[in-house]
N, CA, C and O atoms as a printed pandas DataFrame, in Angstrom:
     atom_number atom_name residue_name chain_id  residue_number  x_coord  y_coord  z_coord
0              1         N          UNK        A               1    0.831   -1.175    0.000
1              2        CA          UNK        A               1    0.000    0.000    0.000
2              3         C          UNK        A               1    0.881    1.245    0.000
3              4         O          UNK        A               1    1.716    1.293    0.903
4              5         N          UNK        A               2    0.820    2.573   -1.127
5              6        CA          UNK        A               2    0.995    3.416   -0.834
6              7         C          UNK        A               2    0.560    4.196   -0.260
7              8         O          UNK        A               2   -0.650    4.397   -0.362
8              9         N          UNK        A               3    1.464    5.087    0.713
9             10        CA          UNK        A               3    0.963    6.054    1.371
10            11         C          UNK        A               3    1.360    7.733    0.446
11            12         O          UNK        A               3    2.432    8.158    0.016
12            13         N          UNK        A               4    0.133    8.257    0.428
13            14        CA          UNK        A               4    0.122    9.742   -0.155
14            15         C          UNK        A               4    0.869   11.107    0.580
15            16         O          UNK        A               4    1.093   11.228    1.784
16            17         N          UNK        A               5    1.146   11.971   -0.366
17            18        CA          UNK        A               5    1.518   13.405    0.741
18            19         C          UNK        A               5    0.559   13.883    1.463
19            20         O          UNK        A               5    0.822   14.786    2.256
20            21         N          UNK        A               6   -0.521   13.472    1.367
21            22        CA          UNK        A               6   -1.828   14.194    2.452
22            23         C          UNK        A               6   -1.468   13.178    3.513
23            24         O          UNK        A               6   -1.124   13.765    4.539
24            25         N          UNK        A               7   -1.417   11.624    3.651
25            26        CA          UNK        A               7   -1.388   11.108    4.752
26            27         C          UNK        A               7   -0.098   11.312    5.409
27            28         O          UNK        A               7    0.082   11.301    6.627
28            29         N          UNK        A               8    0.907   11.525    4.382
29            30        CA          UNK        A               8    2.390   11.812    5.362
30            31         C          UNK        A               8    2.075   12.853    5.826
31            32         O          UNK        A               8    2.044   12.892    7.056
32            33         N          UNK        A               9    1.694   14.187    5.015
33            34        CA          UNK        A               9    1.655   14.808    6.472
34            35         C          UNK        A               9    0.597   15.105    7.185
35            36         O          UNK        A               9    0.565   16.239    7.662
36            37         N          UNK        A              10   -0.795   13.972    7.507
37            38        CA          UNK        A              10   -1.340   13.922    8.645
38            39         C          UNK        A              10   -0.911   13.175    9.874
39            40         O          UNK        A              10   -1.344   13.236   11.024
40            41         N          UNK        A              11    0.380   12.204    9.164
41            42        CA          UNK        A              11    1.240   11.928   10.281
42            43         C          UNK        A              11    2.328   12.399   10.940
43            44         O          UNK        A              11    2.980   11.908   11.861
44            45         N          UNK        A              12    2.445   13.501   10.296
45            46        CA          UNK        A              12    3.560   14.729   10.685
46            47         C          UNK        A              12    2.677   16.058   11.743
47            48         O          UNK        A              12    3.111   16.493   12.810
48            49         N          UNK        A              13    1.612   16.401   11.183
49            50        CA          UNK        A              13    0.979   17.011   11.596
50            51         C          UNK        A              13    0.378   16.430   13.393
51            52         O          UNK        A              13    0.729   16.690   14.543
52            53         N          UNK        A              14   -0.459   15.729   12.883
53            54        CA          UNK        A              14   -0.885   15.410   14.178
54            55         C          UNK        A              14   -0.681   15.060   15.010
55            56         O          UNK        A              14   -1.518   15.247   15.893
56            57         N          UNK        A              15    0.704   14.215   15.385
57            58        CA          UNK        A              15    1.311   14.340   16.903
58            59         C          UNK        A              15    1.860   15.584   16.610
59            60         O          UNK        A              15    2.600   15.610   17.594
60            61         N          UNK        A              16    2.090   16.626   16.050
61            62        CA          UNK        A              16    2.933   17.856   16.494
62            63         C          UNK        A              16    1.460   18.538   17.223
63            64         O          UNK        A              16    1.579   19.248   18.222
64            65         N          UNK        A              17    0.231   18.282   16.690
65            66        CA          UNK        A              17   -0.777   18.975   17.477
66            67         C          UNK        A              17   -0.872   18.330   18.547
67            68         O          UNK        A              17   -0.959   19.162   19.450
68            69         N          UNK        A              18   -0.916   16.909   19.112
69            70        CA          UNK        A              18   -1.166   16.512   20.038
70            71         C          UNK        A              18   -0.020   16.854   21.584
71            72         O          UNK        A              18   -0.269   16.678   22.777
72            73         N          UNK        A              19    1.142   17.345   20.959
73            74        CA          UNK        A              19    2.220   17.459   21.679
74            75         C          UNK        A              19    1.842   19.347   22.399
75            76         O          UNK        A              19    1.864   19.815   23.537
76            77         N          UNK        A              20    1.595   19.815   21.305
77            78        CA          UNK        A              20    1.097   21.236   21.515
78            79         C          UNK        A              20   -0.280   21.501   22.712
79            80         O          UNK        A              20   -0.364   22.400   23.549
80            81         N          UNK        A              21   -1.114   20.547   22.470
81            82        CA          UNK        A              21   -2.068   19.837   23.125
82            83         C          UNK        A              21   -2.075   19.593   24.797
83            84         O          UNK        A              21   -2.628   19.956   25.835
84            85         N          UNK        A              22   -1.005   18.671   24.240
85            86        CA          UNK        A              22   -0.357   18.418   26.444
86            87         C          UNK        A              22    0.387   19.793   26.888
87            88         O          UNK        A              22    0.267   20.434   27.932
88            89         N          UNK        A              23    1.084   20.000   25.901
89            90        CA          UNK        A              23    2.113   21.589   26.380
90            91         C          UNK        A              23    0.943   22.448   27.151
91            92         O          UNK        A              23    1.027   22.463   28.379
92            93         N          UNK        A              24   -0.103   23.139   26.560
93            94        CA          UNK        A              24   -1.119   23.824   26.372
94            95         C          UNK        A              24   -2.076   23.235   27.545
95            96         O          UNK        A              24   -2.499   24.090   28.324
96            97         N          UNK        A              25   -2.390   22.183   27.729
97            98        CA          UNK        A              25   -2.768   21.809   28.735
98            99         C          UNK        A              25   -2.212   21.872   30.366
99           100         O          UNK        A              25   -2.931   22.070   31.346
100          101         N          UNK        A              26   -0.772   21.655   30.371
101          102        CA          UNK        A              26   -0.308   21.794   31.315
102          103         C          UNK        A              26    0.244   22.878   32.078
103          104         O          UNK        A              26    0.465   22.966   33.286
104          105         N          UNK        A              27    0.449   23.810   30.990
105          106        CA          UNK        A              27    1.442   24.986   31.321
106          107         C          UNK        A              27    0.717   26.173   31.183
107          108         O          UNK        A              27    1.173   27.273   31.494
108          109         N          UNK        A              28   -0.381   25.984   30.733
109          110        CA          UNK        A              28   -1.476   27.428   30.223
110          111         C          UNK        A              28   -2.853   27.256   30.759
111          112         O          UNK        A              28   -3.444   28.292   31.063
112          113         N          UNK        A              29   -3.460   26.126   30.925
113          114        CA          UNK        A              29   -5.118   26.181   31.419
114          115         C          UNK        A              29   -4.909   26.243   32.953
115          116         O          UNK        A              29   -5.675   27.165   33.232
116          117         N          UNK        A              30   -4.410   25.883   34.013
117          118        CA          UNK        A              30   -5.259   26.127   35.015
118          119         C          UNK        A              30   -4.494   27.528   35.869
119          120         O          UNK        A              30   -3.335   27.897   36.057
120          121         N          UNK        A              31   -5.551   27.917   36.153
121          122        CA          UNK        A              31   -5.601   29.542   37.250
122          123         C          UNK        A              31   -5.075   29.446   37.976
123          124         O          UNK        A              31   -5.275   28.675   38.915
124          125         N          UNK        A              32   -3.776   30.537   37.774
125          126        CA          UNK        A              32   -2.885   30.647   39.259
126          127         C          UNK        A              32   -3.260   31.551   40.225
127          128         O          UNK        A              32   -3.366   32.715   39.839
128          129         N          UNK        A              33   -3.477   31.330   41.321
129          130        CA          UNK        A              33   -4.305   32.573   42.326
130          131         C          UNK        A              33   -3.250   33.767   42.678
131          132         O          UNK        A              33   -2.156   33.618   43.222
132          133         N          UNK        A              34   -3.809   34.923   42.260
133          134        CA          UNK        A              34   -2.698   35.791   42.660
134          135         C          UNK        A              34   -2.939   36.374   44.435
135          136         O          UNK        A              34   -2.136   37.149   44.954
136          137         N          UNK        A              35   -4.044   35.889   45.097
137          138        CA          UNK        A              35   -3.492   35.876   46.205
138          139         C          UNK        A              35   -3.749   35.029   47.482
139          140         O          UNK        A              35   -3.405   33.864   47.281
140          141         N          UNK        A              36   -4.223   35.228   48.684
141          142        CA          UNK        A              36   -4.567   34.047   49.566
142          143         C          UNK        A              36   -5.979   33.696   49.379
143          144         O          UNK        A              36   -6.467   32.587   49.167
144          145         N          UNK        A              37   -6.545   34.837   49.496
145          146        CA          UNK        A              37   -8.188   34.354   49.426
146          147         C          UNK        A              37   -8.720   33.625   47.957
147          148         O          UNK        A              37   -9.623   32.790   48.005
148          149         N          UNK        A              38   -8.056   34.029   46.594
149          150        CA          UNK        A              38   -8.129   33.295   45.712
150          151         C          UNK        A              38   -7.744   31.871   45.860
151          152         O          UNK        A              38   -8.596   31.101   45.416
152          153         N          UNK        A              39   -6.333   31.127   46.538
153          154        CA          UNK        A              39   -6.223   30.508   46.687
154          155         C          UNK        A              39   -7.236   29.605   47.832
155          156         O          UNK        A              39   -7.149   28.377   47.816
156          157         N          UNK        A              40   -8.055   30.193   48.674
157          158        CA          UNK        A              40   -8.654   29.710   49.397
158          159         C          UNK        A              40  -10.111   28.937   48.724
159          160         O          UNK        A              40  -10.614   27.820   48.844
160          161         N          UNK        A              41  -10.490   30.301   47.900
161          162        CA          UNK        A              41  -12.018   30.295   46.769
162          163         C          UNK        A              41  -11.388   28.888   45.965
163          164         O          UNK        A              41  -11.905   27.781   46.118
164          165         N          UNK        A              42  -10.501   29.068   45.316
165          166        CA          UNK        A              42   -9.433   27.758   44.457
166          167         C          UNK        A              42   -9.960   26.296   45.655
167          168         O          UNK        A              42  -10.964   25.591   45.551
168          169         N          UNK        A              43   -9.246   26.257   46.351
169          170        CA          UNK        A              43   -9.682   25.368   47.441
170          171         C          UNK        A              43  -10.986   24.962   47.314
171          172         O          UNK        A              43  -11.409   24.153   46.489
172          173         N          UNK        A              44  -11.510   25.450   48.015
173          174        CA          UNK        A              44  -13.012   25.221   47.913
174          175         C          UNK        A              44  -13.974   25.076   46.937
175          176         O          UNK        A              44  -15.147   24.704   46.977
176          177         N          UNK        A              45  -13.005   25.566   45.761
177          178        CA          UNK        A              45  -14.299   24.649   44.670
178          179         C          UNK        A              45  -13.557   23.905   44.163
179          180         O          UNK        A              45  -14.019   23.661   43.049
180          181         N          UNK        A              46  -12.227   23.131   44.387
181          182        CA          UNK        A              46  -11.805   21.937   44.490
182          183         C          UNK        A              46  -12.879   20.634   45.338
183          184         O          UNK        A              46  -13.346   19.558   44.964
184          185         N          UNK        A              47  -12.925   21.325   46.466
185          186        CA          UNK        A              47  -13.931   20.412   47.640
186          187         C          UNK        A              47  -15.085   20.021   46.796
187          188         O          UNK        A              47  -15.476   18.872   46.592
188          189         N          UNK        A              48  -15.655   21.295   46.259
189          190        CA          UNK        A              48  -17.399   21.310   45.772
190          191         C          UNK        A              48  -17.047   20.287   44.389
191          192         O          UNK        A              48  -17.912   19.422   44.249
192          193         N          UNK        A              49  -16.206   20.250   43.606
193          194        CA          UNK        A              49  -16.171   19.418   42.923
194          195         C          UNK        A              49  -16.034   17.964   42.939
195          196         O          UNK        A              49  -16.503   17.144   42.150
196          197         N          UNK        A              50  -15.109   17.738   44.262
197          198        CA          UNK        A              50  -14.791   16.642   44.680
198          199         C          UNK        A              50  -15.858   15.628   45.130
199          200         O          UNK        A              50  -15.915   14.403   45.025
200          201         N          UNK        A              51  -16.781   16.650   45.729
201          202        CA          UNK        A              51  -17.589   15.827   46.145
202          203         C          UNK        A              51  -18.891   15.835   45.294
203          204         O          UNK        A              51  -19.722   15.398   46.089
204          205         N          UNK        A              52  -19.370   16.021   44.422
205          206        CA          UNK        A              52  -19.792   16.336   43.220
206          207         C          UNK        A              52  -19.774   14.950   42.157
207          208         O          UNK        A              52  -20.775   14.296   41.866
208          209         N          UNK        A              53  -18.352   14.685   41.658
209          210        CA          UNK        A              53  -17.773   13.832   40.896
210          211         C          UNK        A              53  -17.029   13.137   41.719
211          212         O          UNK        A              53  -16.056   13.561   42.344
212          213         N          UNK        A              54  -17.522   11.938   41.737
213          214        CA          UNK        A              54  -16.376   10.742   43.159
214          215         C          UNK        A              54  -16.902    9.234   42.262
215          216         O          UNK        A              54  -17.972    8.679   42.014
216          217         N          UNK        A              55  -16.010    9.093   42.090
217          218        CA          UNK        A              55  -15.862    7.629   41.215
218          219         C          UNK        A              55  -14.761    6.899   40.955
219          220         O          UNK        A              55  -13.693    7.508   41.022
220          221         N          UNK        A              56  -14.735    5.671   40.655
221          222        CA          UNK        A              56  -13.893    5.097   39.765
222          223         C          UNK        A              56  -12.898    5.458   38.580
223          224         O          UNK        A              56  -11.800    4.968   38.317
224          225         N          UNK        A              57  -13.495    6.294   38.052
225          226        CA          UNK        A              57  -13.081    7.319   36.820
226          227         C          UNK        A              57  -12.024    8.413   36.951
227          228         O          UNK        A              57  -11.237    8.806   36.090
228          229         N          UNK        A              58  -12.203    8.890   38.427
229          230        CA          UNK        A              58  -12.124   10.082   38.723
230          231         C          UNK        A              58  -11.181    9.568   40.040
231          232         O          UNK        A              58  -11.311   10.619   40.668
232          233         N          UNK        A              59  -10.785    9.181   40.453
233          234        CA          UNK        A              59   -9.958    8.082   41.522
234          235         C          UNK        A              59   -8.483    8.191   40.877
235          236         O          UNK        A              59   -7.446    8.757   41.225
236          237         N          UNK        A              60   -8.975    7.145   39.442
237          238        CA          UNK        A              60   -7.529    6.870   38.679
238          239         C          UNK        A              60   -7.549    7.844   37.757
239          240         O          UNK        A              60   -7.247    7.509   36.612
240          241         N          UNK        A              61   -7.862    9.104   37.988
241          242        CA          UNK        A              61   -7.357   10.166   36.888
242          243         C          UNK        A              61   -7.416    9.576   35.679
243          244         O          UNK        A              61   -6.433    9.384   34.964
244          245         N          UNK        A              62   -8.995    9.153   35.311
245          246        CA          UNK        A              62   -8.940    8.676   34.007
246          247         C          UNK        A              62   -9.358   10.300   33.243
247          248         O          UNK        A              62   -8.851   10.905   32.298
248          249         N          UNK        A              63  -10.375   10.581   34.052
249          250        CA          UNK        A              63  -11.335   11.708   33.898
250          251         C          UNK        A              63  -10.666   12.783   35.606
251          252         O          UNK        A              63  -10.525   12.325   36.740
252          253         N          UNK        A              64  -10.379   14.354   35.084
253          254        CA          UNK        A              64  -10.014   14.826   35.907
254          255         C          UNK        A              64  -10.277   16.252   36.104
255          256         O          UNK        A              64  -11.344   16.452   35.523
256          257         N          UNK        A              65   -9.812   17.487   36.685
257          258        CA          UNK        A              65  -10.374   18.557   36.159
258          259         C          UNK        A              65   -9.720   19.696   37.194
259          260         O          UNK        A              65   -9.561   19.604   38.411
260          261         N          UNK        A              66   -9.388   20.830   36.271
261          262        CA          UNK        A              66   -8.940   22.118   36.619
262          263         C          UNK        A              66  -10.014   23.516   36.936
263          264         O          UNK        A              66  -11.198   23.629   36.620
264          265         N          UNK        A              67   -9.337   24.266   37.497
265          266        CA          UNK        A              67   -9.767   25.542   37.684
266          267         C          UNK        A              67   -9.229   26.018   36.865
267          268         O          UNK        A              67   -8.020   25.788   36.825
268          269         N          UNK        A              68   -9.845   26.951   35.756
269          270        CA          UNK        A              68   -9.464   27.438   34.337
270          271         C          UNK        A              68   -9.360   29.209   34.320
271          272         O          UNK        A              68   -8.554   29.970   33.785
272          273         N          UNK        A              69  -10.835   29.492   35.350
273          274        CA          UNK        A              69  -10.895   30.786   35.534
274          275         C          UNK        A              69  -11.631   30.755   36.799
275          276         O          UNK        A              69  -12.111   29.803   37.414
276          277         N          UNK        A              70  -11.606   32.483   37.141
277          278        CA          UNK        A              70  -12.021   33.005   38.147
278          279         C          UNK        A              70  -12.643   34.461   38.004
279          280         O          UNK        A              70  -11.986   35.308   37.398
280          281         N          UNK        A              71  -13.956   34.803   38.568
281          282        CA          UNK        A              71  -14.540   36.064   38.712
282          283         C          UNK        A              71  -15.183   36.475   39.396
283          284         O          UNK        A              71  -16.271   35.907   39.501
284          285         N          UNK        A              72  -14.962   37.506   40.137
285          286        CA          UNK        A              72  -16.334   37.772   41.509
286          287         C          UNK        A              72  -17.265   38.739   40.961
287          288         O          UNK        A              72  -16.946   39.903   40.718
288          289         N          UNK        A              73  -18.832   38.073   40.698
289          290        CA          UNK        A              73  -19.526   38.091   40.617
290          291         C          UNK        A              73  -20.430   39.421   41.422
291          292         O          UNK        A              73  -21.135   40.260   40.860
292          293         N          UNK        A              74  -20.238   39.333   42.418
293          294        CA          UNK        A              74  -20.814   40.446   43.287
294          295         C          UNK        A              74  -20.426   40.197   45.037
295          296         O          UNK        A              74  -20.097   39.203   45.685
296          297         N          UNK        A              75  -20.648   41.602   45.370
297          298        CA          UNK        A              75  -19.665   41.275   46.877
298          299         C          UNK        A              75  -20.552   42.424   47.796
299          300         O          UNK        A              75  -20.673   43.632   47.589
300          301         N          UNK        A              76  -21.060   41.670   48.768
301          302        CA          UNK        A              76  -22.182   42.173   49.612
302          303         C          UNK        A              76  -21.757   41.668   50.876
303          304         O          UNK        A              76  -21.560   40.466   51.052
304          305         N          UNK        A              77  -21.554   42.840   52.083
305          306        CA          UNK        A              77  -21.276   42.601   53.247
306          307         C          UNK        A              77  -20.293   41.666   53.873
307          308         O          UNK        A              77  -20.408   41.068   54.942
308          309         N          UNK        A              78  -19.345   41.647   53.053
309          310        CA          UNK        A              78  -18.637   40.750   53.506
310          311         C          UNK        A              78  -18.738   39.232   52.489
311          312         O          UNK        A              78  -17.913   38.348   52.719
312          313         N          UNK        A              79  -19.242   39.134   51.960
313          314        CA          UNK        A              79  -19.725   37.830   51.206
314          315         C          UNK        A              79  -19.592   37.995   49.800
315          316         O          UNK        A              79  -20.436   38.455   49.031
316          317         N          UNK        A              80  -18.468   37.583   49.540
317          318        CA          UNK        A              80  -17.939   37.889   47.780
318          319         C          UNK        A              80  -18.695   36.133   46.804
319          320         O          UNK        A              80  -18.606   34.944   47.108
320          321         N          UNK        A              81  -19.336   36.819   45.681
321          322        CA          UNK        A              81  -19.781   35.202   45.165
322          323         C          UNK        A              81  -18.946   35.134   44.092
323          324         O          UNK        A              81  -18.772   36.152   43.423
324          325         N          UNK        A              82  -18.497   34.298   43.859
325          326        CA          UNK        A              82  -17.369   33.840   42.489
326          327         C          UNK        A              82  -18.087   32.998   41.678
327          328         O          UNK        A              82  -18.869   32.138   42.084
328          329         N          UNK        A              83  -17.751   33.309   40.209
329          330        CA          UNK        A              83  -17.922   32.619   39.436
330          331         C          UNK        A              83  -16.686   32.248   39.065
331          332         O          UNK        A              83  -15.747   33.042   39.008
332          333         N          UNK        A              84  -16.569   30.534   38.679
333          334        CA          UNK        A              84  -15.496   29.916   38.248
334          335         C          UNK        A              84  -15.729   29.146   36.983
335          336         O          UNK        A              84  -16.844   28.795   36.597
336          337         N          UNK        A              85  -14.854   28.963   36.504
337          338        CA          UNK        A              85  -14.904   27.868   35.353
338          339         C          UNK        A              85  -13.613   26.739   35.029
339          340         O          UNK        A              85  -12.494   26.914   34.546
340          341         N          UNK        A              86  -14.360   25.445   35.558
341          342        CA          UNK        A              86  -13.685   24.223   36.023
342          343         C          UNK        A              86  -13.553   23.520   34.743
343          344         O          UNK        A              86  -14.671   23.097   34.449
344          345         N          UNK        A              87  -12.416   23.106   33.565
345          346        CA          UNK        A              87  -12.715   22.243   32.546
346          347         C          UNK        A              87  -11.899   20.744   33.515
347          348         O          UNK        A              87  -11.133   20.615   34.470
348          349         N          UNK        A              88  -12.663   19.825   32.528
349          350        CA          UNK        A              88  -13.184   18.393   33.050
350          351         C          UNK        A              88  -11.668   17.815   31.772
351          352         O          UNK        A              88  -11.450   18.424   30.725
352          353         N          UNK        A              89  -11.032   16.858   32.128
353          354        CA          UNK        A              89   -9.938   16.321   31.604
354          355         C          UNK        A              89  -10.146   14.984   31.194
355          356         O          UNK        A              89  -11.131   14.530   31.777
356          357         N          UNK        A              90   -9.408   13.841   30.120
357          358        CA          UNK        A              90   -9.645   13.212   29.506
358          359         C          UNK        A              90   -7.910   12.754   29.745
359          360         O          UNK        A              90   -6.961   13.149   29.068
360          361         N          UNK        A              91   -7.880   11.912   30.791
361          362        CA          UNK        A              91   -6.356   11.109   31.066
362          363         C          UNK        A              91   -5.372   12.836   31.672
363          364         O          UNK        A              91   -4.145   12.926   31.636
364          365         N          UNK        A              92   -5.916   13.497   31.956
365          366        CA          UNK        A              92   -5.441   15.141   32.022
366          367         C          UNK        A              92   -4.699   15.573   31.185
367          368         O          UNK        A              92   -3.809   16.358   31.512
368          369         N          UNK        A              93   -4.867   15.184   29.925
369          370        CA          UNK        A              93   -4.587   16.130   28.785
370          371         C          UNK        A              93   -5.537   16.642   28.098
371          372         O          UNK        A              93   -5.403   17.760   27.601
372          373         N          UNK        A              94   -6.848   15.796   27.925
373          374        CA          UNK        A              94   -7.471   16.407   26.558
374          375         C          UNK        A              94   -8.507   16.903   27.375
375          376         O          UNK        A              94   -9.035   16.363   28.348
376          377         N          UNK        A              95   -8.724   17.958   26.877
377          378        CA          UNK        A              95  -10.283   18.848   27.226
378          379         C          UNK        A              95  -11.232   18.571   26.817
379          380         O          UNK        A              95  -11.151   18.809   25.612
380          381         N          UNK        A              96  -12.695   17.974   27.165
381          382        CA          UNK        A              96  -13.433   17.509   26.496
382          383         C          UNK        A              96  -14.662   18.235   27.379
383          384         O          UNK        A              96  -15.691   18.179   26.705
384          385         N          UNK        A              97  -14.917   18.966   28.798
385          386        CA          UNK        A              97  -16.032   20.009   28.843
386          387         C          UNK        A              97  -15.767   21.044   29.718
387          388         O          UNK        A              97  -14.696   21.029   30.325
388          389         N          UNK        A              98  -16.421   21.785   29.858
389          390        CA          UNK        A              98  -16.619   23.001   30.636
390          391         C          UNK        A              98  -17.465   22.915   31.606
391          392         O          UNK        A              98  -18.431   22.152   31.565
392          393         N          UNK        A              99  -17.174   23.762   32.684
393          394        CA          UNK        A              99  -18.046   23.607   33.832
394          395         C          UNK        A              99  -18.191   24.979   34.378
395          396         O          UNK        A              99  -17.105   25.538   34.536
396          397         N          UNK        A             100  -19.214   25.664   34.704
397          398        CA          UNK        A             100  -19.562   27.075   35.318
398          399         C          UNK        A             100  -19.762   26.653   37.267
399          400         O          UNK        A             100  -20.202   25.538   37.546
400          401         N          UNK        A             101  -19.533   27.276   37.995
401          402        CA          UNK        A             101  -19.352   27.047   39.208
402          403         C          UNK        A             101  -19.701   28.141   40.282
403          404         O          UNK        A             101  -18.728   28.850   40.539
404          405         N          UNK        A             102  -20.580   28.383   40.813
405          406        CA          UNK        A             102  -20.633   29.587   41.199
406          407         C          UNK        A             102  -20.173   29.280   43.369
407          408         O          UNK        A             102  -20.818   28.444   44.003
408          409         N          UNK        A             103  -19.322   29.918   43.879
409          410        CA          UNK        A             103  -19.243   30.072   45.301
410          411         C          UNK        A             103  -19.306   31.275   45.954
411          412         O          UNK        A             103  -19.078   32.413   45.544
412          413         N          UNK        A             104  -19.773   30.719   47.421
413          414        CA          UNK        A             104  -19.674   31.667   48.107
414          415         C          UNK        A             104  -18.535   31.719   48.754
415          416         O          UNK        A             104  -18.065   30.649   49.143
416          417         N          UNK        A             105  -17.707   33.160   49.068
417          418        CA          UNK        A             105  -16.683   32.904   49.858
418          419         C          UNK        A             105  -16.742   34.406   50.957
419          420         O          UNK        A             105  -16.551   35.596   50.711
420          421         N          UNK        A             106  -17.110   33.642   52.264
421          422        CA          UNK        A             106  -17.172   34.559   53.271
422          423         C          UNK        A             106  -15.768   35.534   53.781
423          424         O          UNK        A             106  -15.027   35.018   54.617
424          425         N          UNK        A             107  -15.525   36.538   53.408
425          426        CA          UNK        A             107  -14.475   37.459   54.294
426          427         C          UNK        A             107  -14.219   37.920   55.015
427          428         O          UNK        A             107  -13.227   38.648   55.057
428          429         N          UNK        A             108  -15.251   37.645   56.219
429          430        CA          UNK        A             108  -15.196   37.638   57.864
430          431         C          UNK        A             108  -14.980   37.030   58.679
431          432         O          UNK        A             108  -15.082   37.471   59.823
């Protein structure tokens, strides 16, 4: 069987995307908190997720998931609500959904 220049380079091509893929995954999607209470809000919708998604799946990091973003929503008396956005992982490289997250995080 010959192989064509379109299939050579879909075999050139596509592990260079898949490599770009993990890079991009690891080093660029999840939210670094720039300070304590972010890191705390971070925390805690770690928890809310955790207990949320608890499985077999999710045990052995078949299926896994980041904090991608962060936004406070509105902040009343002490009580800031965040919106987050958690993507869901595939062996923790491939991105396959999105998740909206909303917390409360008390500052008193």
């Amino acid at each position: 069987m010959k192989i064509g220049k379109r299939e050579k380079l879909y075999l050139i091509v596509i592990p260079i995307l898949f490599v770009v893929l993990v890079m991009k995954s690891y080093l660029f999607d999840e939210y670094k908190a720039t300070n304590f209470e972010e890191a705390n809000v971070i925390k805690g919708i770690y928890q809310t997720v955790d207990e949320k998604y608890d499985g077999f799946v999710y045990d052995n990091n078949i299926l896994s998931f980041r904090v991608v973003a962060i936004k406070i929503i509105k902040e009343e008396d002490g009580v800031k609500l965040y919106k987050s956005k958690v993507r869901k992982y595939l062996f923790t490289v491939i991105p396959y959904r999105d998740l909206i997250i909303e917390y409360r995080f008390n500052t008193k």
